[in-house]
Structure formats: C-alpha cells, structure tokens
Amino acid sequence: MKSIVFIIQADSKKLYDYWWQKHFQKENSRVINQIYDYATLVQCTKLLYVNMSVTYKIQK
C-alpha cells in the first residue's frame, strides 16, 4: 500500500469539476466520492477558494 496526499485547489465549482474529471476519473470511486462530497460541502459554504488535503491508500 502507498500513501498519497492530494492538494485540491479551485476558485470555482466549474473549474473544480474540470480538474476532477481530468485527474480522478479512473481512481477508486468509493474513496474519491468521499473526497468529492467533502469538497462539495466546502463549496456550499460560499467560499470561492478550496484548499483541501486528503490522504488515503491505494494499491501500489
């Protein structure tokens, strides 16, 4: 197993969605969906800037 940290930064939901599709569409959907849900929650607070760090394990 390998530990990976993702730093996700976006100044809008549209930009975030684009970044998401480009970099995570082939990753583990269950774990990724948890990260996506959190990022969406942050967006819902009306903040225009997302700075999120997530650590999880993937198959090496």
Short mmCIF file of C-alpha atoms in Angstrom, two decimals:
data_model
loop_
_atom_site.label_atom_id
_atom_site.label_comp_id
_atom_site.label_asym_id
_atom_site.label_seq_id
_atom_site.Cartn_x
_atom_site.Cartn_y
_atom_site.Cartn_z
CA MET A 1 0.00 0.00 0.00
CA LYS A 2 1.13 3.51 -0.79
CA SER A 3 0.11 6.73 0.95
CA ILE A 4 -0.76 9.65 -1.32
CA VAL A 5 -1.72 13.22 -0.46
CA PHE A 6 -3.82 15.25 -2.88
CA ILE A 7 -3.98 19.03 -2.66
CA ILE A 8 -7.09 20.25 -4.44
CA GLN A 9 -7.37 23.94 -5.25
CA ALA A 10 -10.06 25.61 -7.31
CA ASP A 11 -11.58 29.07 -7.43
CA SER A 12 -14.93 27.89 -8.75
CA LYS A 13 -17.12 24.80 -8.85
CA LYS A 14 -16.82 24.64 -12.64
CA LEU A 15 -13.03 24.69 -12.54
CA TYR A 16 -13.03 22.14 -9.74
CA ASP A 17 -15.28 19.77 -11.72
CA TYR A 18 -12.99 20.05 -14.74
CA TRP A 19 -9.92 19.32 -12.64
CA TRP A 20 -11.73 16.40 -11.00
CA GLN A 21 -12.65 14.76 -14.30
CA LYS A 22 -9.13 15.14 -15.66
CA HIS A 23 -7.28 13.70 -12.66
CA PHE A 24 -9.58 11.33 -10.81
CA GLN A 25 -11.98 9.72 -13.24
CA LYS A 26 -10.08 6.40 -13.11
CA GLU A 27 -9.39 6.28 -9.37
CA ASN A 28 -11.17 4.26 -6.69
CA SER A 29 -14.75 5.56 -6.86
CA ARG A 30 -15.72 4.91 -3.23
CA VAL A 31 -12.81 6.84 -1.74
CA ILE A 32 -12.94 9.52 -4.42
CA ASN A 33 -16.65 10.08 -3.85
CA GLN A 34 -15.95 10.74 -0.17
CA ILE A 35 -13.40 13.38 -1.14
CA TYR A 36 -15.80 14.87 -3.69
CA ASP A 37 -18.60 15.04 -1.11
CA TYR A 38 -16.36 16.98 1.27
CA ALA A 39 -15.21 19.38 -1.44
CA THR A 40 -18.81 20.00 -2.43
CA LEU A 41 -19.65 20.75 1.19
CA VAL A 42 -16.84 23.30 1.31
CA GLN A 43 -18.15 24.89 -1.89
CA CYS A 44 -21.59 25.13 -0.32
CA THR A 45 -20.20 27.42 2.37
CA LYS A 46 -19.93 30.08 -0.37
CA LEU A 47 -16.14 30.10 -0.22
CA LEU A 48 -14.66 30.82 -3.64
CA TYR A 49 -11.40 29.05 -2.88
CA VAL A 50 -10.94 25.40 -1.98
CA ASN A 51 -7.74 24.21 -0.39
CA MET A 52 -8.14 20.62 0.70
CA SER A 53 -5.62 17.97 1.64
CA VAL A 54 -6.65 14.32 1.66
CA THR A 55 -4.58 11.28 2.46
CA TYR A 56 -5.63 7.78 1.52
CA LYS A 57 -4.12 4.50 0.45
CA ILE A 58 -4.15 2.90 -2.98
CA GLN A 59 -2.80 -0.33 -4.40
CA LYS A 60 0.83 0.06 -5.40
#
